[in-house]
Short mmCIF file of C-alpha atoms in Angstrom, two decimals:
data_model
loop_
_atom_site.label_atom_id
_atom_site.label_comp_id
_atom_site.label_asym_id
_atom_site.label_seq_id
_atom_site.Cartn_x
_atom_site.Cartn_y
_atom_site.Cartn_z
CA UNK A 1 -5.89 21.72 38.23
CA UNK A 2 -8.92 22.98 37.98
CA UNK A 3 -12.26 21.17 37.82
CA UNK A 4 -12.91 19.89 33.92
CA UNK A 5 -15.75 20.76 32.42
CA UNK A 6 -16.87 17.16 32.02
CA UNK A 7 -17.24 16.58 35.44
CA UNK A 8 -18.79 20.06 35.82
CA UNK A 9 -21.95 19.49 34.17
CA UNK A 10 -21.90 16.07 34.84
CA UNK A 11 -22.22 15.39 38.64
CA UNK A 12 -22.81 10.98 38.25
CA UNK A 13 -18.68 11.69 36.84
CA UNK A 14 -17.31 12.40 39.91
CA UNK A 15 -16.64 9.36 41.66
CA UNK A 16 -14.18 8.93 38.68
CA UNK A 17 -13.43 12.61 38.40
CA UNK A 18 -9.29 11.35 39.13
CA UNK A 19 -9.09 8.79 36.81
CA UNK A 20 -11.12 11.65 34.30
CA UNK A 21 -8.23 14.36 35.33
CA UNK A 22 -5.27 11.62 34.93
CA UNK A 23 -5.98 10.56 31.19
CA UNK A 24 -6.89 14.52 30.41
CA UNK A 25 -3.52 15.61 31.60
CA UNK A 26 -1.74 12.62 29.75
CA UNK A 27 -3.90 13.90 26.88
CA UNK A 28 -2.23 17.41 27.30
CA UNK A 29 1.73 16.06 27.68
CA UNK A 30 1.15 14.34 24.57
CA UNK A 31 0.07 16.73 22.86
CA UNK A 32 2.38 19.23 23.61
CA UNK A 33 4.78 16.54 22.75
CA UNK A 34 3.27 16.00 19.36
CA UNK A 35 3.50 19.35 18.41
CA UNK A 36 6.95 20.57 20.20
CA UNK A 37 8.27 21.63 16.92
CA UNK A 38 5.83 22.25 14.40
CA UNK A 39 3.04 24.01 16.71
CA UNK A 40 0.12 21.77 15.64
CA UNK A 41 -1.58 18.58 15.62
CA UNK A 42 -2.48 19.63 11.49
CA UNK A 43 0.99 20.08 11.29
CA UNK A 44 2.15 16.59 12.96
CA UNK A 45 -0.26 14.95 10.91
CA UNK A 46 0.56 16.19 7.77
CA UNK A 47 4.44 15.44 8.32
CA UNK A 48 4.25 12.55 5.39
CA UNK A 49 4.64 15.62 3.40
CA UNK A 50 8.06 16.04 4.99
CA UNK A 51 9.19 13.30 6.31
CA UNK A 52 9.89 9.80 3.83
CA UNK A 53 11.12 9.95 -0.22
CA UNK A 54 10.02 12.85 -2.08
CA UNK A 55 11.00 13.91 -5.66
CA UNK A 56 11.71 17.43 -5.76
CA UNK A 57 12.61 20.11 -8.84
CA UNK A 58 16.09 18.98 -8.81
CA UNK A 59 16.40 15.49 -7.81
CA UNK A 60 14.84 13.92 -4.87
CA UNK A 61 14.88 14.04 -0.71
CA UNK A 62 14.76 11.06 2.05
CA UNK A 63 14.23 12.64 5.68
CA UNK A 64 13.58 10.15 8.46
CA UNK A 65 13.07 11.16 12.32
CA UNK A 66 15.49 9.33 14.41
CA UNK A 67 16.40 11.00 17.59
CA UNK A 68 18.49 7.62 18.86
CA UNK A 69 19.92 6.75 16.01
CA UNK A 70 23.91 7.58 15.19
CA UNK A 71 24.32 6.54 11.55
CA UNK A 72 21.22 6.14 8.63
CA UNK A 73 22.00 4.71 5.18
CA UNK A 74 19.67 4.33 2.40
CA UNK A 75 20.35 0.83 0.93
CA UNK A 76 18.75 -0.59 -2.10
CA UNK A 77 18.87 -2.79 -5.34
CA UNK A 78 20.45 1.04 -6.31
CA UNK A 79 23.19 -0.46 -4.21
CA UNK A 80 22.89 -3.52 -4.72
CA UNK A 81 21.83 -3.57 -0.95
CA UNK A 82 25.46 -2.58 0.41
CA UNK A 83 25.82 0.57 2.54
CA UNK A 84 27.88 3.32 0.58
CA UNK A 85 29.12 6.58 1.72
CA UNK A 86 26.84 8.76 -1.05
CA UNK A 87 23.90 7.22 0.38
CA UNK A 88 24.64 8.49 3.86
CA UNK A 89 21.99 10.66 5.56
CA UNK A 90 22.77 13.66 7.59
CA UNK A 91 21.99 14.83 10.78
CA UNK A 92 20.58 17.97 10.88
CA UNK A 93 19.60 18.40 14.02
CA UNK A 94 16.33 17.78 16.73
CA UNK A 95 16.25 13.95 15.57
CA UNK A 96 15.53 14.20 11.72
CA UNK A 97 18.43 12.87 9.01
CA UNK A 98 18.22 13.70 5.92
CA UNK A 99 19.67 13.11 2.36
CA UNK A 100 19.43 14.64 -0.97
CA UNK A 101 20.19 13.20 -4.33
CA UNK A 102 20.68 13.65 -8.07
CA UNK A 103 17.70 12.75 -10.36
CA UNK A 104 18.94 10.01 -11.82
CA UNK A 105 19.76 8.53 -8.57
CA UNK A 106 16.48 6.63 -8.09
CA UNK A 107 13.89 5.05 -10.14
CA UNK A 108 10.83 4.33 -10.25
CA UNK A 109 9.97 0.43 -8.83
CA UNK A 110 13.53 0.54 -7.16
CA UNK A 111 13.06 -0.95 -3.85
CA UNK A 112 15.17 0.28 -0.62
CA UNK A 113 15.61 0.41 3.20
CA UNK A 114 17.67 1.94 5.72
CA UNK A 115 20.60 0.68 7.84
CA UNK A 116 20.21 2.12 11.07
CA UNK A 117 23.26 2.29 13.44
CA UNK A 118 22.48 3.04 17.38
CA UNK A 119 24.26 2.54 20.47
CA UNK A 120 24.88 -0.73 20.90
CA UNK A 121 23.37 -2.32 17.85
CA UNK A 122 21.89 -1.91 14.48
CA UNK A 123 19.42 -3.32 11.46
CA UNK A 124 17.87 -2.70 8.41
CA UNK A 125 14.51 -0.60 8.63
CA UNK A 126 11.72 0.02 6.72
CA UNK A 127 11.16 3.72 6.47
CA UNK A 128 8.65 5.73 9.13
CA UNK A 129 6.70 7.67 5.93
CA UNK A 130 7.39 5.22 3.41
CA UNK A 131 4.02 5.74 1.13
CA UNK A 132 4.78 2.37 -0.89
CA UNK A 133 5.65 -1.50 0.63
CA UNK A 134 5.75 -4.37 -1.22
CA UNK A 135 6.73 -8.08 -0.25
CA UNK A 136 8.64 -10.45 -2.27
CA UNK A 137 7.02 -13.34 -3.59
CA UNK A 138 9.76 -15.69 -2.67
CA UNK A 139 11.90 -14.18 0.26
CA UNK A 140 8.39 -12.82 1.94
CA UNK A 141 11.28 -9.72 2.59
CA UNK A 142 9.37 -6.34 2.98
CA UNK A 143 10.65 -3.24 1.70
CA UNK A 144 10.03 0.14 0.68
CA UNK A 145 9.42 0.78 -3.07
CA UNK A 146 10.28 4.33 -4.69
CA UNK A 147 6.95 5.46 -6.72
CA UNK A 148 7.06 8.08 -8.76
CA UNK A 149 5.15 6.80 -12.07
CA UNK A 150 5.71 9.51 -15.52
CA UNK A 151 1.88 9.41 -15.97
CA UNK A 152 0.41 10.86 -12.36
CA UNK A 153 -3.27 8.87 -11.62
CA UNK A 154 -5.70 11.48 -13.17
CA UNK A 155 -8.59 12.45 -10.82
CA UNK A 156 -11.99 11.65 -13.05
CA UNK A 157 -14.09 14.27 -11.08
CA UNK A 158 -11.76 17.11 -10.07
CA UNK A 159 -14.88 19.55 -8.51
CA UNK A 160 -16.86 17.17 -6.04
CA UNK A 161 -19.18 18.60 -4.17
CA UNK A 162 -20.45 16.68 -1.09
CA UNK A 163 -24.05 16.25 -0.01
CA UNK A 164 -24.06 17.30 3.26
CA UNK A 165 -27.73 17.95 4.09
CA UNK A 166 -28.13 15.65 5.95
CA UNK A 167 -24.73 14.38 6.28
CA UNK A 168 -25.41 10.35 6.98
CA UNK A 169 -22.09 9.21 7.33
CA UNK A 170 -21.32 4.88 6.65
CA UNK A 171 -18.05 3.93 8.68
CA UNK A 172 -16.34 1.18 7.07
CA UNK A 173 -13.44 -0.79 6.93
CA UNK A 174 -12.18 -2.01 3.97
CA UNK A 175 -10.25 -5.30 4.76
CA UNK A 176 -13.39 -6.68 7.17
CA UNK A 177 -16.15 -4.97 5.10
CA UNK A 178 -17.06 -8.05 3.15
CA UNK A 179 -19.03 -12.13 3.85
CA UNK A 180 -16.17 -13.87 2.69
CA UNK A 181 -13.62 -15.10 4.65
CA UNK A 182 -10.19 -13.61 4.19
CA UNK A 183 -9.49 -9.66 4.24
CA UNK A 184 -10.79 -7.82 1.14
CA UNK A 185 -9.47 -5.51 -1.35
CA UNK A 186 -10.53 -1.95 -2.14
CA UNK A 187 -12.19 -3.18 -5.92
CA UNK A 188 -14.24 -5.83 -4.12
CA UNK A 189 -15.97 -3.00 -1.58
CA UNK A 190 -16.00 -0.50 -4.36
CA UNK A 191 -18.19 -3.85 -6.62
CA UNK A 192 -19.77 -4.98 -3.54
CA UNK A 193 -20.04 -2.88 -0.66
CA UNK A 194 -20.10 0.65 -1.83
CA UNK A 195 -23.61 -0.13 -3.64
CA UNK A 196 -25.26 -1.27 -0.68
CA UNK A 197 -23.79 1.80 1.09
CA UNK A 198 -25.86 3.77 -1.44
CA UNK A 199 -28.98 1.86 -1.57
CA UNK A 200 -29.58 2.82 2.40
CA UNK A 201 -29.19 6.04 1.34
CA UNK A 202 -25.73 6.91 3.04
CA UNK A 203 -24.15 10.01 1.18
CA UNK A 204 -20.39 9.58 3.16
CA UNK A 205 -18.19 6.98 4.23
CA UNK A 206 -15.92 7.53 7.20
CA UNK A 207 -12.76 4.28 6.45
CA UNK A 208 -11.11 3.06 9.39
CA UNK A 209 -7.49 2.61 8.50
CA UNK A 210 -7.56 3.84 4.84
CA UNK A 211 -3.47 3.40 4.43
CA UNK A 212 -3.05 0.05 2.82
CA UNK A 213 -1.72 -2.88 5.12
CA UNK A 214 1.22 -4.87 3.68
CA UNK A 215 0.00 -8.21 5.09
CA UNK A 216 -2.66 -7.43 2.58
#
């Protein structure tokens, strides 16, 4: 391999120029890994859009990506958490099942999981792309909730236009943003946090893990 640029134009890099070239080439193998199918990082990134529960014009889709796996069941309070045959996903091929259903098959609140068979064992799973997980009060059981509300949040300010000159960017994160102890919710930095943000004149935030934990 040739000489990286990095080490190039930076000469006090070379006594670590292998250790440089080692991580950049496990950089590259995972990255052509990543993107084996789709072609793109954008496009691995964006899989949520494919991959999980998804209500579509006739009913509604489950894919998962499970390249070890040899049987995948949705199970749910839908039924009544026992594995049955219409539930079943197929395997169609480089890893990902999938399963399509009627529209009154699900609804929303319903919780589910999937049984996963492999060889040599198996277990209930939460889903990969599941966008919703609650926890029972009493069991402390997680699971995957279908959400698919009739009245779709409506965006109060549907043309925002960033200030971007200068762009003075606050990174945050929202659990450990806060004085108190304990891990804080996204109303107490929006009544708390997001003013102060302002007040130091900071026109962007940049949140570290913005997909909600379910410890919290």
């Amino acid at each position: 391999m040739a000489k990286l640029a990095i080490i190039k134009n930076d000469p006090w890099l070379e006594p670590y120029s292998e250790a440089i070239k080692g991580r950049h080439e496990d950089f590259l193998n995972k990255e052509k890994e990543l993107t084996a199918s789709d072609g793109s990082l954008k496009a691995f990134a964006n899989a949520y859009n494919y991959f999980g529960l998804h209500r579509t014009d006739t009913g509604w889709v489950f894919r998962e990506w499970a390249p070890n796996a040899t049987s995948i069941t949705l199970i749910g309070d839908f039924s009544k958490w026992q594995e049955m045959r219409k539930y079943a996903l197929k395997n169609i091929g480089n890893g990902v099942w999938e399963l399509k259903l009627p529209e009154k098959s699900l609804i929303h609140g319903q919780l589910y999981k999937m049984l996963v068979t492999w060889n040599g064992g198996g277990g209930e799973r939460i889903p990969a792309y599941a966008t919703r997980v609650v926890q029972d009060e009493q069991t402390h059981i997680f699971s995957a909730q279908v959400w698919a509300p009739e009245k779709k949040y409506r965006w109060m300010v549907k043309k925002f236009v960033p200030k971007t000159e200068p762009l003075l960017i606050y990174e945050c994160h929202i659990g450990m943003a806060q004085d108190k102890e304990g891990v804080g919710t996204y109303n107490e930095f929006r009544e708390n946090v997001l003013p102060r943000v302002e007040a130091d004149g900071y026109n962007a935030i940049q949140i570290m893990a913005i997909q909600e934990h379910p410890y919290y």
